[in-house]
CSV table of N, CA and C in Angstrom, one decimal:
chain,number,residue,atom,x,y,z
A,14,UNK,N,0.8,-1.2,0.0
A,14,UNK,CA,0.0,0.1,0.1
A,14,UNK,C,0.9,1.2,0.1
A,15,UNK,N,0.5,2.2,-0.8
A,15,UNK,CA,1.2,3.6,-0.8
A,15,UNK,C,0.6,4.4,0.2
A,16,UNK,N,1.5,4.8,1.2
A,16,UNK,CA,1.0,5.5,2.4
A,16,UNK,C,1.8,6.8,2.5
A,17,UNK,N,1.0,7.9,2.9
A,17,UNK,CA,1.6,9.2,3.1
A,17,UNK,C,1.4,9.6,4.6
A,18,UNK,N,2.3,9.8,5.2
A,18,UNK,CA,2.2,10.1,6.8
A,18,UNK,C,2.6,11.5,6.9
A,19,UNK,N,1.7,12.3,7.4
A,19,UNK,CA,2.0,13.7,7.7
A,19,UNK,C,2.4,14.1,9.1
A,20,UNK,N,3.5,14.6,9.5
A,20,UNK,CA,3.8,14.9,10.8
A,20,UNK,C,4.2,16.4,10.9
A,21,UNK,N,3.8,17.0,12.1
A,21,UNK,CA,4.3,18.4,12.3
A,21,UNK,C,4.9,18.6,13.6
A,22,UNK,N,5.2,17.6,14.4
A,22,UNK,CA,5.9,17.9,15.7
A,22,UNK,C,5.1,17.7,16.9
A,23,UNK,N,3.8,17.5,16.8
A,23,UNK,CA,3.0,17.3,18.1
A,23,UNK,C,3.2,15.8,18.5
A,24,UNK,N,2.9,15.5,19.7
A,24,UNK,CA,2.9,14.3,20.3
A,24,UNK,C,2.0,13.3,19.4
A,25,UNK,N,0.9,13.8,19.0
A,25,UNK,CA,0.1,12.8,18.2
A,25,UNK,C,0.6,12.5,16.9
A,26,UNK,N,1.4,13.5,16.3
A,26,UNK,CA,2.0,13.2,15.0
A,26,UNK,C,3.2,12.2,15.2
A,27,UNK,N,3.8,12.2,16.3
A,27,UNK,CA,5.0,11.4,16.5
A,27,UNK,C,4.3,9.9,16.8
A,28,UNK,N,3.2,9.8,17.5
A,28,UNK,CA,2.5,8.6,17.7
A,28,UNK,C,2.1,8.0,16.2
A,29,UNK,N,1.5,8.8,15.4
A,29,UNK,CA,1.3,8.3,14.0
A,29,UNK,C,2.5,8.0,13.3
A,30,UNK,N,3.6,8.7,13.4
A,30,UNK,CA,4.8,8.1,12.8
A,30,UNK,C,5.3,6.9,13.2
A,31,UNK,N,5.2,6.6,14.6
A,31,UNK,CA,5.6,5.4,15.1
A,31,UNK,C,4.9,4.2,14.6
A,32,UNK,N,3.5,4.4,14.7
A,32,UNK,CA,2.5,3.3,14.3
A,32,UNK,C,2.7,3.1,12.7
A,33,UNK,N,2.9,4.1,12.0
A,33,UNK,CA,3.0,3.9,10.5
A,33,UNK,C,4.3,3.3,10.0
A,34,UNK,N,5.3,3.6,10.8
A,34,UNK,CA,6.7,3.0,10.4
A,34,UNK,C,6.6,1.5,10.9
A,35,UNK,N,6.0,1.2,12.0
A,35,UNK,CA,5.9,-0.2,12.4
A,35,UNK,C,5.1,-0.9,11.5
A,36,UNK,N,4.0,-0.5,11.0
A,36,UNK,CA,3.2,-1.1,10.1
A,36,UNK,C,3.8,-1.3,8.7
A,37,UNK,N,4.6,-0.3,8.3
A,37,UNK,CA,5.3,-0.3,7.0
A,37,UNK,C,6.4,-1.4,7.1
A,38,UNK,N,7.0,-1.6,8.2
A,38,UNK,CA,8.0,-2.6,8.4
A,38,UNK,C,7.4,-4.1,8.3
A,39,UNK,N,6.2,-4.3,8.7
A,39,UNK,CA,5.5,-5.5,8.7
A,39,UNK,C,4.8,-5.8,7.4
A,40,UNK,N,4.2,-4.8,6.9
A,40,UNK,CA,3.3,-5.0,5.8
A,40,UNK,C,4.1,-4.6,4.4
A,41,UNK,N,5.2,-4.1,4.4
A,41,UNK,CA,6.0,-3.6,3.4
A,41,UNK,C,5.3,-2.6,2.6
A,42,UNK,N,4.7,-1.6,3.2
A,42,UNK,CA,4.1,-0.5,2.6
A,42,UNK,C,5.1,0.4,1.9
A,43,UNK,N,4.8,1.1,0.9
A,43,UNK,CA,5.5,2.2,0.2
A,43,UNK,C,5.3,3.4,1.0
A,44,UNK,N,6.1,3.8,1.9
A,44,UNK,CA,5.9,4.9,2.9
A,44,UNK,C,6.6,6.1,2.5
A,45,UNK,N,5.9,7.3,2.6
A,45,UNK,CA,6.5,8.6,2.5
A,45,UNK,C,6.1,9.4,3.7
A,46,UNK,N,7.1,10.0,4.3
A,46,UNK,CA,6.8,10.8,5.5
A,46,UNK,C,6.9,12.3,5.1
A,47,UNK,N,5.8,13.0,5.3
A,47,UNK,CA,5.9,14.4,4.9
A,47,UNK,C,5.8,15.3,6.1
A,48,UNK,N,7.0,16.1,6.3
A,48,UNK,CA,7.2,16.9,7.5
A,48,UNK,C,6.5,18.3,7.1
A,49,UNK,N,5.5,18.8,7.9
A,49,UNK,CA,4.7,20.0,7.6
A,49,UNK,C,4.9,20.9,8.7
A,50,UNK,N,4.7,22.2,8.4
A,50,UNK,CA,4.6,23.3,9.4
A,50,UNK,C,3.4,23.1,10.2
A,51,UNK,N,3.6,23.2,11.6
A,51,UNK,CA,2.5,23.1,12.5
A,51,UNK,C,2.7,24.2,13.5
A,52,UNK,N,1.8,25.2,13.4
A,52,UNK,CA,2.0,26.4,14.3
A,52,UNK,C,1.7,26.1,15.9
A,53,UNK,N,1.1,24.9,15.9
A,53,UNK,CA,0.7,24.5,17.4
A,53,UNK,C,2.0,23.8,18.0
A,54,UNK,N,3.0,23.5,17.3
A,54,UNK,CA,4.1,22.7,17.7
A,54,UNK,C,5.3,23.5,18.1
A,55,UNK,N,5.9,23.2,19.3
A,55,UNK,CA,7.2,23.9,19.6
A,55,UNK,C,8.5,23.3,19.1
A,56,UNK,N,8.2,22.1,18.4
A,56,UNK,CA,9.4,21.4,17.9
A,56,UNK,C,9.7,21.9,16.5
A,57,UNK,N,11.0,22.3,16.4
A,57,UNK,CA,11.5,22.8,15.0
A,57,UNK,C,11.4,21.9,13.9
A,58,UNK,N,11.0,22.3,12.7
A,58,UNK,CA,10.9,21.2,11.5
A,58,UNK,C,12.2,20.5,11.3
A,59,UNK,N,13.3,21.0,11.5
A,59,UNK,CA,14.6,20.2,11.5
A,59,UNK,C,14.7,19.1,12.4
A,60,UNK,N,14.1,19.3,13.6
A,60,UNK,CA,14.1,18.2,14.7
A,60,UNK,C,13.0,17.1,14.4
A,61,UNK,N,11.9,17.6,13.7
A,61,UNK,CA,10.9,16.6,13.3
A,61,UNK,C,11.5,15.8,12.2
A,62,UNK,N,12.2,16.4,11.1
A,62,UNK,CA,12.8,15.7,10.1
A,62,UNK,C,13.8,14.5,10.8
A,63,UNK,N,14.7,15.0,11.6
A,63,UNK,CA,15.6,14.2,12.3
A,63,UNK,C,14.9,13.0,13.0
A,64,UNK,N,13.7,13.3,13.7
A,64,UNK,CA,13.0,12.3,14.3
A,64,UNK,C,12.5,11.2,13.5
A,65,UNK,N,11.9,11.8,12.3
A,65,UNK,CA,11.4,11.0,11.3
A,65,UNK,C,12.5,9.9,10.6
A,66,UNK,N,13.6,10.5,10.3
A,66,UNK,CA,14.8,9.6,9.8
A,66,UNK,C,15.2,8.7,10.8
A,67,UNK,N,15.2,9.0,12.1
A,67,UNK,CA,15.6,8.1,13.1
A,67,UNK,C,14.6,6.9,13.2
A,68,UNK,N,13.3,7.2,13.0
A,68,UNK,CA,12.4,6.1,13.2
A,68,UNK,C,12.4,5.1,11.9
A,69,UNK,N,12.7,5.8,10.8
A,69,UNK,CA,12.8,4.9,9.5
A,69,UNK,C,14.2,4.1,9.6
A,70,UNK,N,15.3,4.7,10.1
A,70,UNK,CA,16.5,3.9,10.3
A,70,UNK,C,16.4,2.7,11.4
A,71,UNK,N,15.7,3.1,12.4
A,71,UNK,CA,15.6,2.1,13.6
A,71,UNK,C,14.7,1.0,13.0
A,72,UNK,N,13.8,1.2,12.1
A,72,UNK,CA,12.9,0.1,11.7
A,72,UNK,C,13.6,-0.6,10.4
A,73,UNK,N,14.6,-0.2,9.9
A,73,UNK,CA,15.3,-0.6,8.8
A,73,UNK,C,14.4,-0.9,7.6
A,74,UNK,N,13.8,0.2,7.3
A,74,UNK,CA,12.9,0.3,6.2
A,74,UNK,C,13.4,1.3,5.1
A,75,UNK,N,12.9,1.2,3.8
A,75,UNK,CA,13.1,2.3,3.0
A,75,UNK,C,12.0,3.1,2.8
A,76,UNK,N,12.0,4.3,3.3
A,76,UNK,CA,11.0,5.3,3.2
A,76,UNK,C,11.5,6.6,2.9
A,77,UNK,N,10.8,7.4,2.2
A,77,UNK,CA,11.2,8.8,1.9
A,77,UNK,C,10.7,9.6,2.9
A,78,UNK,N,11.6,10.5,3.4
A,78,UNK,CA,11.3,11.6,4.3
A,78,UNK,C,11.5,12.9,3.6
A,79,UNK,N,10.5,13.7,3.5
A,79,UNK,CA,10.6,15.0,2.9
A,79,UNK,C,9.9,16.2,3.6
A,80,UNK,N,10.6,17.3,3.3
A,80,UNK,CA,10.0,18.5,4.1
A,80,UNK,C,9.0,19.1,3.1
A,81,UNK,N,7.8,19.5,3.6
A,81,UNK,CA,6.8,19.9,2.6
A,81,UNK,C,6.4,21.4,3.2
A,82,UNK,N,6.6,22.4,2.3
A,82,UNK,CA,6.2,23.7,2.6
A,82,UNK,C,4.9,24.2,2.2
A,83,UNK,N,4.4,25.3,2.7
A,83,UNK,CA,3.0,25.7,2.3
A,83,UNK,C,2.0,25.4,3.3
A,84,UNK,N,0.7,25.5,3.0
A,84,UNK,CA,-0.3,25.1,3.9
A,84,UNK,C,-0.4,23.6,4.1
A,85,UNK,N,-0.2,23.3,5.4
A,85,UNK,CA,-0.1,21.7,5.6
A,85,UNK,C,-1.2,20.8,5.1
A,86,UNK,N,-2.4,21.3,5.4
A,86,UNK,CA,-3.5,20.5,4.8
A,86,UNK,C,-3.7,20.3,3.4
A,87,UNK,N,-3.6,21.6,2.8
A,87,UNK,CA,-3.8,21.6,1.3
A,87,UNK,C,-2.6,20.7,0.7
A,88,UNK,N,-1.5,20.9,1.2
A,88,UNK,CA,-0.3,20.2,0.5
A,88,UNK,C,-0.4,18.8,0.7
A,89,UNK,N,-0.8,18.3,1.9
A,89,UNK,CA,-1.0,16.8,2.1
A,89,UNK,C,-2.0,16.2,1.1
A,90,UNK,N,-3.2,17.0,0.9
A,90,UNK,CA,-4.2,16.5,0.0
A,90,UNK,C,-3.7,16.5,-1.4
A,91,UNK,N,-3.0,17.6,-1.6
A,91,UNK,CA,-2.4,17.7,-3.1
A,91,UNK,C,-1.5,16.5,-3.4
A,92,UNK,N,-0.6,16.4,-2.5
A,92,UNK,CA,0.5,15.3,-2.6
A,92,UNK,C,-0.3,13.9,-2.8
A,93,UNK,N,-1.2,13.6,-2.0
A,93,UNK,CA,-1.9,12.4,-2.0
A,93,UNK,C,-2.5,12.1,-3.3
A,94,UNK,N,-3.2,13.2,-3.8
A,94,UNK,CA,-3.9,13.1,-5.1
A,94,UNK,C,-2.9,13.0,-6.3
A,95,UNK,N,-2.0,13.9,-6.4
A,95,UNK,CA,-1.1,13.8,-7.5
A,95,UNK,C,-0.1,12.7,-7.6
A,96,UNK,N,0.3,12.1,-6.4
A,96,UNK,CA,1.3,11.1,-6.5
A,96,UNK,C,0.6,9.7,-6.1
A,97,UNK,N,-0.6,9.6,-6.2
A,97,UNK,CA,-1.4,8.3,-6.2
A,97,UNK,C,-1.3,7.6,-4.8
A,98,UNK,N,-1.4,8.2,-3.7
A,98,UNK,CA,-1.2,7.6,-2.4
A,98,UNK,C,-2.7,7.0,-2.0
A,99,UNK,N,-2.6,5.8,-1.5
A,99,UNK,CA,-3.9,5.1,-1.2
A,99,UNK,C,-4.4,5.5,0.1
A,100,UNK,N,-3.4,6.1,1.1
A,100,UNK,CA,-3.9,6.4,2.5
A,100,UNK,C,-3.1,7.5,2.9
A,101,UNK,N,-3.6,8.5,3.8
A,101,UNK,CA,-3.0,9.4,4.5
A,101,UNK,C,-3.0,9.1,6.0
A,102,UNK,N,-2.1,9.1,6.6
A,102,UNK,CA,-2.1,8.9,8.1
A,102,UNK,C,-1.6,10.2,8.8
A,103,UNK,N,-2.4,10.6,9.8
A,103,UNK,CA,-2.1,11.7,10.6
A,103,UNK,C,-2.3,11.5,12.0
A,104,UNK,N,-1.7,12.3,12.8
A,104,UNK,CA,-2.0,12.2,14.3
A,104,UNK,C,-2.9,13.3,14.7
A,105,UNK,N,-3.7,13.0,15.7
A,105,UNK,CA,-4.7,13.9,16.2
A,105,UNK,C,-6.0,13.4,16.7
A,106,UNK,N,-6.8,14.1,17.3
A,106,UNK,CA,-7.9,13.8,18.0
A,106,UNK,C,-7.7,13.6,19.6
A,107,UNK,N,-8.4,14.4,20.2
A,107,UNK,CA,-8.4,14.4,21.7
A,107,UNK,C,-9.9,14.3,22.0
A,108,UNK,N,-10.0,13.6,23.2
A,108,UNK,CA,-11.4,13.4,23.6
A,108,UNK,C,-11.5,14.5,24.8
A,109,UNK,N,-12.6,15.3,24.6
A,109,UNK,CA,-12.9,16.4,25.5
A,109,UNK,C,-13.5,15.8,26.8
A,110,UNK,N,-13.5,16.5,27.9
A,110,UNK,CA,-14.2,15.9,29.2
A,110,UNK,C,-15.7,15.5,28.8
A,111,UNK,N,-16.4,16.1,27.9
A,111,UNK,CA,-17.7,15.7,27.6
A,111,UNK,C,-17.7,14.5,26.7
A,112,UNK,N,-16.6,13.9,26.2
A,112,UNK,CA,-16.6,12.8,25.5
A,112,UNK,C,-16.6,13.0,23.9
A,113,UNK,N,-16.5,14.2,23.7
A,113,UNK,CA,-16.4,14.5,22.2
A,113,UNK,C,-15.0,14.5,21.7
A,114,UNK,N,-14.7,14.2,20.4
A,114,UNK,CA,-13.4,14.2,19.8
A,114,UNK,C,-13.3,15.4,19.2
A,115,UNK,N,-12.2,16.1,19.5
A,115,UNK,CA,-11.7,17.4,19.0
A,115,UNK,C,-10.5,17.2,18.1
A,116,UNK,N,-10.3,17.7,16.9
A,116,UNK,CA,-9.1,17.5,16.1
A,116,UNK,C,-8.6,18.8,15.6
A,117,UNK,N,-7.4,18.9,15.3
A,117,UNK,CA,-6.6,20.1,15.0
A,117,UNK,C,-7.1,20.5,13.5
A,118,UNK,N,-6.8,21.7,13.2
A,118,UNK,CA,-7.1,22.4,12.0
A,118,UNK,C,-6.5,21.6,10.8
A,119,UNK,N,-5.4,21.0,10.8
A,119,UNK,CA,-4.7,20.4,9.7
A,119,UNK,C,-5.4,19.1,9.5
A,120,UNK,N,-5.7,18.3,10.5
A,120,UNK,CA,-6.4,17.0,10.3
A,120,UNK,C,-7.8,17.3,9.9
A,121,UNK,N,-8.4,18.3,10.4
A,121,UNK,CA,-9.8,18.4,10.0
A,121,UNK,C,-9.8,18.8,8.4
A,122,UNK,N,-9.0,19.6,8.0
A,122,UNK,CA,-8.8,20.0,6.6
A,122,UNK,C,-8.7,18.7,5.6
A,123,UNK,N,-7.7,17.8,6.2
A,123,UNK,CA,-7.5,16.7,5.3
A,123,UNK,C,-8.6,15.8,5.4
A,124,UNK,N,-9.2,15.6,6.5
A,124,UNK,CA,-10.4,14.7,6.7
A,124,UNK,C,-11.5,15.0,5.7
A,125,UNK,N,-11.7,16.4,5.7
A,125,UNK,CA,-12.9,16.9,4.8
A,125,UNK,C,-12.6,17.0,3.3
A,126,UNK,N,-11.3,17.1,2.9
A,126,UNK,CA,-11.0,17.3,1.5
A,126,UNK,C,-10.2,16.1,0.7
A,127,UNK,N,-9.7,15.3,1.5
A,127,UNK,CA,-9.0,14.1,0.9
A,127,UNK,C,-9.9,13.2,0.1
A,128,UNK,N,-9.6,12.8,-1.0
A,128,UNK,CA,-10.3,11.9,-1.8
A,128,UNK,C,-9.9,10.4,-1.5
A,129,UNK,N,-8.8,10.3,-0.8
A,129,UNK,CA,-8.3,8.9,-0.4
A,129,UNK,C,-8.6,8.7,1.0
A,130,UNK,N,-8.4,7.4,1.5
A,130,UNK,CA,-8.7,7.0,2.9
A,130,UNK,C,-7.6,7.8,3.7
A,131,UNK,N,-8.2,8.3,4.9
A,131,UNK,CA,-7.5,9.0,5.9
A,131,UNK,C,-7.5,8.3,7.3
A,132,UNK,N,-6.4,8.0,7.9
A,132,UNK,CA,-6.3,7.3,9.2
A,132,UNK,C,-5.8,8.3,10.2
A,133,UNK,N,-6.7,8.5,11.3
A,133,UNK,CA,-6.4,9.4,12.3
A,133,UNK,C,-5.9,8.6,13.5
A,134,UNK,N,-4.6,8.8,13.9
A,134,UNK,CA,-4.1,8.0,15.0
A,134,UNK,C,-4.2,8.9,16.3
A,135,UNK,N,-4.7,8.3,17.3
A,135,UNK,CA,-4.9,9.1,18.5
A,135,UNK,C,-4.1,8.4,19.6
């Protein structure tokens, strides 16, 4: 399966990265990791790139890690459509005290606009 994992430095995105890399190692997925700008993250994009490369190296898989500039949600949807990805994986989704799931703006945009399957890792 051709999988695009979008990460921006949040704890949720790192969970999504770890799960996606683990699955790619077992299922032999064609994985691309897209590091996007996330205004809500205090982690520098270069550090996110390093973390992604380390995860790929530790799992001993062949995956592309790339920096993606521009509006994160739009770019992830665009890349998935133009490059034929079968799935987009993102981190996000918190359960509020009232039991409702809240998601960030990037995940919301991708969920509402992607024509491919989207997996949200919480």
